[in-house]
Amino acid sequence: MNFTLEHTCAGSRARAGVLATGHGEVRTPIFMPVGTAASVKGVFHRDLADEVRAQIILANTYHLYLRPGVEVLEEAGGVHRFSSWQGPVLTDSGGFQVFSLAGVRKITEEGCRFASHIDGSKHLFTPESVVDTQRSIGADVMMAFDECPPGDSPRDYAARSLDLTHRWLERCFGRFAATTPKYGHSQALFPIVQGCTYPDLRARSAEFVQQFGAEGYAIGGLAVGEPAPVMYEMIELVNGILPADKPRYLMGVGTPVNLLEAIDRGVDMFDCVMPTRNGRNGMLFTSEGVINIRNEKWRNDFSPIDPAGCCFVDTVYTKAYLRHLAISGEMLAAQIASLHNLAFYLRLVETAREKILDGTFPAWKEQTIQKLSRRL
RNA sequence: GUGGUCAUAGCUCAGUCGGUUAGAGCGUCGGAUUGUGGUUCCGAAGGUCGCGGGUUCGAGCCCCGUUUUCCACC
């Protein structure tokens, strides 16, 4: 994997770059649609590539480990062949899912024991097992196994958690160095900076994670309840310490406004469930602002979903029809909304990249944020 | 026709011994959702308790009449 920093922008820390992977190039800044179970819910790969113009998607070690399981993935020849998605794939390690989805869990020095959210069966994730599983999945970018403490963790808990995450990180890279890819393409391992909202912990973590010579870095544990300005401060602080010549991935973020603010502070990669999950529940991000398509006011609105939209559903379907589908619980509603929202997100970061390259990002950002914040 | 039975929110139903402002689920309307369980959570609107009389300090509840639902018998 190779990252080329193409351009930075005066009056901002925003960057444009190219991330070269074994499954093609990714132009940054980039948003990665979330495809938890090796599926971006409700969206065909064809549409993901042609309409959304996604360049890389995210899948989950936790989910794929539980279903279909490592054995099936290995027999299939990895997640690319299994799913037929031929672009790059990044897998989350399961650290976050173990803490947000699984049932009873116990964290020890060894790793984390947890109960499956599917059938309650007991499992153990360790830094080593999680690297092994991601080797079997064949992700282009693997993530380190971390603990994601609650956003309101007291300082002593945050500090202990961070030390554990750092010890786990050493073990992740130990296993990473001792193993090789299984399917002929290279795999990178990104460490994750933690530290909650404590500046000294964040700084310590951003220093610590650099000792492994990783090919990219992630910022985790944000957008977990803290105010947005605090999140921006943490991003600024961490990005001031991380190496400039490697990609930076802000995990799990965020709203369109969050993306622009983070890009402005030097973030290159994002993922978030918001465009798909919120889309399934009727929330649409459009060039005019945010709309809840279930609202009664769209009942007789036969205008296109988004006249300025960039994918086919935006002009083929009307708001009234999409509202009808959403209210009726039709699966097509979820498909249309997911496709639209993802296309909107990808167009947003694509435009941000253009503005960085031509040096007009700061002004464009301010003016775009005004529009994106509107509720229609 | 006779005897019984039912009627409470848009729908399906609770409602204690007759006692404060008649409740729930679903639906409707609005809000939330940030490394995804097509999830979950929060809030609001919505009632002449079939109708008309009566008893009582007080009736969704008791009595009479009437209409309606369903059942049995003729």
mmCIF file of N, CA, C and O in Angstrom, chain A residues 83-134:
data_model
loop_
_atom_site.group_PDB
_atom_site.id
_atom_site.type_symbol
_atom_site.label_atom_id
_atom_site.label_comp_id
_atom_site.label_asym_id
_atom_site.label_seq_id
_atom_site.Cartn_x
_atom_site.Cartn_y
_atom_site.Cartn_z
ATOM 1 N N SER A 83 -17.837 -11.801 -2.141
ATOM 2 C CA SER A 83 -18.905 -10.814 -2.318
ATOM 3 C C SER A 83 -18.989 -10.279 -3.734
ATOM 4 O O SER A 83 -19.976 -9.650 -4.094
ATOM 5 N N SER A 84 -17.941 -10.469 -4.519
ATOM 6 C CA SER A 84 -17.827 -9.960 -5.882
ATOM 7 C C SER A 84 -17.513 -8.460 -5.931
ATOM 8 O O SER A 84 -17.503 -7.877 -7.000
ATOM 9 N N TRP A 85 -17.267 -7.839 -4.788
ATOM 10 C CA TRP A 85 -16.812 -6.439 -4.784
ATOM 11 C C TRP A 85 -15.310 -6.452 -5.076
ATOM 12 O O TRP A 85 -14.529 -7.007 -4.305
ATOM 13 N N GLN A 86 -14.914 -5.838 -6.188
ATOM 14 C CA GLN A 86 -13.524 -5.937 -6.592
ATOM 15 C C GLN A 86 -12.675 -4.741 -6.189
ATOM 16 O O GLN A 86 -11.477 -4.693 -6.442
ATOM 17 N N GLY A 87 -13.313 -3.741 -5.546
ATOM 18 C CA GLY A 87 -12.555 -2.606 -5.050
ATOM 19 C C GLY A 87 -11.936 -2.925 -3.701
ATOM 20 O O GLY A 87 -12.124 -4.012 -3.145
ATOM 21 N N PRO A 88 -11.203 -1.978 -3.151
ATOM 22 C CA PRO A 88 -10.585 -2.178 -1.838
ATOM 23 C C PRO A 88 -11.629 -2.353 -0.730
ATOM 24 O O PRO A 88 -12.732 -1.825 -0.824
ATOM 25 N N VAL A 89 -11.240 -3.100 0.298
ATOM 26 C CA VAL A 89 -12.087 -3.319 1.471
ATOM 27 C C VAL A 89 -11.263 -3.036 2.717
ATOM 28 O O VAL A 89 -10.105 -3.441 2.814
ATOM 29 N N LEU A 90 -11.861 -2.308 3.639
ATOM 30 C CA LEU A 90 -11.256 -2.097 4.958
ATOM 31 C C LEU A 90 -12.123 -2.837 5.968
ATOM 32 O O LEU A 90 -13.348 -2.775 5.880
ATOM 33 N N THR A 91 -11.517 -3.572 6.873
ATOM 34 C CA THR A 91 -12.325 -4.216 7.916
ATOM 35 C C THR A 91 -12.046 -3.587 9.268
ATOM 36 O O THR A 91 -10.900 -3.381 9.652
ATOM 37 N N ASP A 92 -13.129 -3.297 9.967
ATOM 38 C CA ASP A 92 -12.998 -2.899 11.353
ATOM 39 C C ASP A 92 -12.667 -4.160 12.150
ATOM 40 O O ASP A 92 -13.063 -5.255 11.782
ATOM 41 N N SER A 93 -11.948 -3.985 13.240
ATOM 42 C CA SER A 93 -11.390 -5.132 13.950
ATOM 43 C C SER A 93 -12.385 -5.884 14.810
ATOM 44 O O SER A 93 -12.145 -7.009 15.207
ATOM 45 N N GLY A 94 -13.491 -5.225 15.131
ATOM 46 C CA GLY A 94 -14.425 -5.836 16.060
ATOM 47 C C GLY A 94 -14.337 -5.217 17.439
ATOM 48 O O GLY A 94 -15.179 -5.492 18.291
ATOM 49 N N GLY A 95 -13.341 -4.390 17.650
ATOM 50 C CA GLY A 95 -13.212 -3.727 18.944
ATOM 51 C C GLY A 95 -14.466 -2.945 19.281
ATOM 52 O O GLY A 95 -15.063 -3.130 20.340
ATOM 53 N N PHE A 96 -14.893 -2.119 18.378
ATOM 54 C CA PHE A 96 -16.075 -1.285 18.626
ATOM 55 C C PHE A 96 -17.342 -2.131 18.750
ATOM 56 O O PHE A 96 -18.170 -1.894 19.627
ATOM 57 N N GLN A 97 -17.487 -3.148 17.886
ATOM 58 C CA GLN A 97 -18.713 -3.951 17.880
ATOM 59 C C GLN A 97 -18.853 -4.748 19.170
ATOM 60 O O GLN A 97 -19.950 -4.888 19.702
ATOM 61 N N VAL A 98 -17.719 -5.277 19.649
ATOM 62 C CA VAL A 98 -17.761 -6.031 20.892
ATOM 63 C C VAL A 98 -18.319 -5.157 22.016
ATOM 64 O O VAL A 98 -19.034 -5.618 22.894
ATOM 65 N N PHE A 99 -18.009 -3.871 21.936
ATOM 66 C CA PHE A 99 -18.456 -2.976 23.006
ATOM 67 C C PHE A 99 -19.829 -2.383 22.756
ATOM 68 O O PHE A 99 -20.494 -1.946 23.673
ATOM 69 N N SER A 100 -20.277 -2.368 21.493
ATOM 70 C CA SER A 100 -21.563 -1.744 21.221
ATOM 71 C C SER A 100 -22.677 -2.749 20.924
ATOM 72 O O SER A 100 -23.842 -2.440 21.099
ATOM 73 N N LEU A 101 -22.326 -3.951 20.488
ATOM 74 C CA LEU A 101 -23.359 -4.901 20.066
ATOM 75 C C LEU A 101 -23.449 -6.142 20.932
ATOM 76 O O LEU A 101 -24.532 -6.613 21.248
ATOM 77 N N ALA A 102 -22.289 -6.692 21.272
ATOM 78 C CA ALA A 102 -22.279 -7.999 21.937
ATOM 79 C C ALA A 102 -22.906 -7.915 23.318
ATOM 80 O O ALA A 102 -22.994 -6.859 23.925
ATOM 81 N N GLY A 103 -23.327 -9.055 23.797
ATOM 82 C CA GLY A 103 -23.906 -9.125 25.128
ATOM 83 C C GLY A 103 -22.820 -9.083 26.178
ATOM 84 O O GLY A 103 -21.777 -8.462 25.968
ATOM 85 N N VAL A 104 -23.051 -9.752 27.261
ATOM 86 C CA VAL A 104 -22.094 -9.768 28.363
ATOM 87 C C VAL A 104 -20.670 -9.936 27.851
ATOM 88 O O VAL A 104 -20.399 -10.761 26.997
ATOM 89 N N ARG A 105 -19.800 -9.152 28.342
ATOM 90 C CA ARG A 105 -18.423 -9.226 27.857
ATOM 91 C C ARG A 105 -17.477 -8.995 29.024
ATOM 92 O O ARG A 105 -17.814 -8.364 30.018
ATOM 93 N N LYS A 106 -16.284 -9.545 28.868
ATOM 94 C CA LYS A 106 -15.298 -9.389 29.928
ATOM 95 C C LYS A 106 -13.959 -9.055 29.289
ATOM 96 O O LYS A 106 -13.443 -9.807 28.464
ATOM 97 N N ILE A 107 -13.429 -7.922 29.662
ATOM 98 C CA ILE A 107 -12.148 -7.493 29.120
ATOM 99 C C ILE A 107 -11.046 -7.933 30.056
ATOM 100 O O ILE A 107 -11.116 -7.696 31.268
ATOM 101 N N THR A 108 -10.051 -8.607 29.506
ATOM 102 C CA THR A 108 -8.882 -8.995 30.298
ATOM 103 C C THR A 108 -7.650 -8.587 29.511
ATOM 104 O O THR A 108 -7.750 -8.105 28.380
ATOM 105 N N GLU A 109 -6.501 -8.801 30.112
ATOM 106 C CA GLU A 109 -5.246 -8.527 29.418
ATOM 107 C C GLU A 109 -5.176 -9.332 28.117
ATOM 108 O O GLU A 109 -4.698 -8.854 27.094
ATOM 109 N N GLU A 110 -5.691 -10.559 28.190
ATOM 110 C CA GLU A 110 -5.631 -11.452 27.037
ATOM 111 C C GLU A 110 -6.433 -10.922 25.851
ATOM 112 O O GLU A 110 -5.997 -11.008 24.700
ATOM 113 N N GLY A 111 -7.622 -10.398 26.133
ATOM 114 C CA GLY A 111 -8.499 -9.925 25.065
ATOM 115 C C GLY A 111 -9.881 -9.645 25.599
ATOM 116 O O GLY A 111 -10.027 -9.148 26.715
ATOM 117 N N CYS A 112 -10.894 -9.984 24.816
ATOM 118 C CA CYS A 112 -12.261 -9.720 25.258
ATOM 119 C C CYS A 112 -13.138 -10.927 24.988
ATOM 120 O O CYS A 112 -13.223 -11.414 23.860
ATOM 121 N N ARG A 113 -13.775 -11.422 26.046
ATOM 122 C CA ARG A 113 -14.763 -12.493 25.893
ATOM 123 C C ARG A 113 -16.120 -11.828 25.742
ATOM 124 O O ARG A 113 -16.415 -10.834 26.410
ATOM 125 N N PHE A 114 -16.934 -12.368 24.853
ATOM 126 C CA PHE A 114 -18.242 -11.756 24.635
ATOM 127 C C PHE A 114 -19.238 -12.805 24.166
ATOM 128 O O PHE A 114 -18.865 -13.902 23.755
ATOM 129 N N ALA A 115 -20.501 -12.446 24.252
ATOM 130 C CA ALA A 115 -21.577 -13.314 23.768
ATOM 131 C C ALA A 115 -22.094 -12.752 22.459
ATOM 132 O O ALA A 115 -22.367 -11.555 22.348
ATOM 133 N N SER A 116 -22.237 -13.605 21.482
ATOM 134 C CA SER A 116 -22.743 -13.207 20.162
ATOM 135 C C SER A 116 -24.116 -12.567 20.261
ATOM 136 O O SER A 116 -24.978 -13.036 20.994
ATOM 137 N N HIS A 117 -24.323 -11.501 19.504
ATOM 138 C CA HIS A 117 -25.647 -10.877 19.490
ATOM 139 C C HIS A 117 -26.631 -11.706 18.681
ATOM 140 O O HIS A 117 -27.821 -11.458 18.689
ATOM 141 N N ILE A 118 -26.124 -12.723 17.962
ATOM 142 C CA ILE A 118 -26.992 -13.539 17.109
ATOM 143 C C ILE A 118 -27.584 -14.705 17.889
ATOM 144 O O ILE A 118 -28.786 -14.921 17.885
ATOM 145 N N ASP A 119 -26.728 -15.453 18.589
ATOM 146 C CA ASP A 119 -27.240 -16.636 19.282
ATOM 147 C C ASP A 119 -26.746 -16.774 20.720
ATOM 148 O O ASP A 119 -27.009 -17.768 21.380
ATOM 149 N N GLY A 120 -26.038 -15.757 21.201
ATOM 150 C CA GLY A 120 -25.597 -15.793 22.591
ATOM 151 C C GLY A 120 -24.370 -16.659 22.839
ATOM 152 O O GLY A 120 -23.897 -16.745 23.971
ATOM 153 N N SER A 121 -23.862 -17.301 21.781
ATOM 154 C CA SER A 121 -22.690 -18.164 21.967
ATOM 155 C C SER A 121 -21.484 -17.347 22.420
ATOM 156 O O SER A 121 -21.355 -16.166 22.110
ATOM 157 N N LYS A 122 -20.592 -18.005 23.169
ATOM 158 C CA LYS A 122 -19.457 -17.320 23.779
ATOM 159 C C LYS A 122 -18.231 -17.339 22.862
ATOM 160 O O LYS A 122 -17.951 -18.363 22.235
ATOM 161 N N HIS A 123 -17.526 -16.246 22.813
ATOM 162 C CA HIS A 123 -16.342 -16.142 21.960
ATOM 163 C C HIS A 123 -15.273 -15.309 22.638
ATOM 164 O O HIS A 123 -15.561 -14.539 23.554
ATOM 165 N N LEU A 124 -14.032 -15.479 22.140
ATOM 166 C CA LEU A 124 -12.915 -14.685 22.641
ATOM 167 C C LEU A 124 -12.211 -14.020 21.470
ATOM 168 O O LEU A 124 -11.849 -14.692 20.501
ATOM 169 N N PHE A 125 -12.079 -12.709 21.547
ATOM 170 C CA PHE A 125 -11.252 -11.978 20.587
ATOM 171 C C PHE A 125 -9.965 -11.559 21.290
ATOM 172 O O PHE A 125 -10.019 -11.034 22.412
ATOM 173 N N THR A 126 -8.833 -11.817 20.642
ATOM 174 C CA THR A 126 -7.559 -11.309 21.154
ATOM 175 C C THR A 126 -6.925 -10.506 20.026
ATOM 176 O O THR A 126 -7.345 -10.620 18.869
ATOM 177 N N PRO A 127 -5.926 -9.710 20.314
ATOM 178 C CA PRO A 127 -5.242 -8.973 19.239
ATOM 179 C C PRO A 127 -4.757 -9.918 18.149
ATOM 180 O O PRO A 127 -4.872 -9.605 16.961
ATOM 181 N N GLU A 128 -4.246 -11.085 18.560
ATOM 182 C CA GLU A 128 -3.733 -12.055 17.589
ATOM 183 C C GLU A 128 -4.861 -12.657 16.753
ATOM 184 O O GLU A 128 -4.769 -12.748 15.520
ATOM 185 N N SER A 129 -5.954 -13.053 17.418
ATOM 186 C CA SER A 129 -7.037 -13.736 16.685
ATOM 187 C C SER A 129 -7.685 -12.776 15.691
ATOM 188 O O SER A 129 -8.098 -13.175 14.603
ATOM 189 N N VAL A 130 -7.761 -11.515 16.072
ATOM 190 C CA VAL A 130 -8.405 -10.524 15.212
ATOM 191 C C VAL A 130 -7.553 -10.243 13.965
ATOM 192 O O VAL A 130 -8.083 -10.067 12.866
ATOM 193 N N VAL A 131 -6.237 -10.247 14.116
ATOM 194 C CA VAL A 131 -5.355 -10.111 12.953
ATOM 195 C C VAL A 131 -5.499 -11.342 12.056
ATOM 196 O O VAL A 131 -5.633 -11.234 10.829
ATOM 197 N N ASP A 132 -5.524 -12.517 12.678
ATOM 198 C CA ASP A 132 -5.683 -13.755 11.905
ATOM 199 C C ASP A 132 -6.988 -13.741 11.107
ATOM 200 O O ASP A 132 -7.022 -14.106 9.931
ATOM 201 N N THR A 133 -8.056 -13.343 11.767
ATOM 202 C CA THR A 133 -9.360 -13.327 11.092
ATOM 203 C C THR A 133 -9.348 -12.356 9.912
ATOM 204 O O THR A 133 -9.875 -12.646 8.841
ATOM 205 N N GLN A 134 -8.696 -11.210 10.098
ATOM 206 C CA GLN A 134 -8.650 -10.229 9.011
ATOM 207 C C GLN A 134 -7.742 -10.695 7.868
ATOM 208 O O GLN A 134 -7.954 -10.344 6.708
#
